Short mmCIF file of C-alpha atoms in Angstrom, two decimals:
data_model
loop_
_atom_site.label_atom_id
_atom_site.label_comp_id
_atom_site.label_asym_id
_atom_site.label_seq_id
_atom_site.Cartn_x
_atom_site.Cartn_y
_atom_site.Cartn_z
CA UNK A 1 20.67 -8.37 -13.31
CA UNK A 2 18.63 -5.57 -11.73
CA UNK A 3 17.10 -6.02 -8.26
CA UNK A 4 13.34 -6.56 -8.07
CA UNK A 5 11.26 -4.67 -5.55
CA UNK A 6 8.72 -7.08 -4.10
CA UNK A 7 7.24 -5.11 -1.22
CA UNK A 8 6.87 -1.50 -0.20
CA UNK A 9 9.10 -0.21 2.58
CA UNK A 10 7.52 -0.55 6.03
CA UNK A 11 6.13 2.57 7.67
CA UNK A 12 8.59 4.10 10.12
CA UNK A 13 9.34 7.22 12.10
CA UNK A 14 12.74 8.45 13.24
CA UNK A 15 14.26 11.44 14.97
CA UNK A 16 16.43 13.57 12.69
CA UNK A 17 18.19 16.91 12.74
CA UNK A 18 16.52 19.22 10.22
CA UNK A 19 17.81 22.79 9.91
CA UNK A 20 19.57 22.44 13.26
CA UNK A 21 16.47 21.22 15.11
CA UNK A 22 15.43 17.73 16.16
CA UNK A 23 12.26 16.64 14.36
CA UNK A 24 10.39 13.40 13.85
CA UNK A 25 10.30 12.31 10.23
CA UNK A 26 8.43 9.41 8.69
CA UNK A 27 8.29 7.53 5.43
CA UNK A 28 4.93 9.19 4.72
CA UNK A 29 6.71 12.58 4.66
CA UNK A 30 8.63 11.49 1.56
CA UNK A 31 6.17 9.17 -0.17
CA UNK A 32 5.33 10.51 -3.60
#
């Protein structure tokens, strides 16, 4: 049985290392 997606992921921001630098990323950066 496959899982069912009922709701969109909540909006979030997080600090991440991107190309050796700390940056703030968010769900909106990857939403397609």
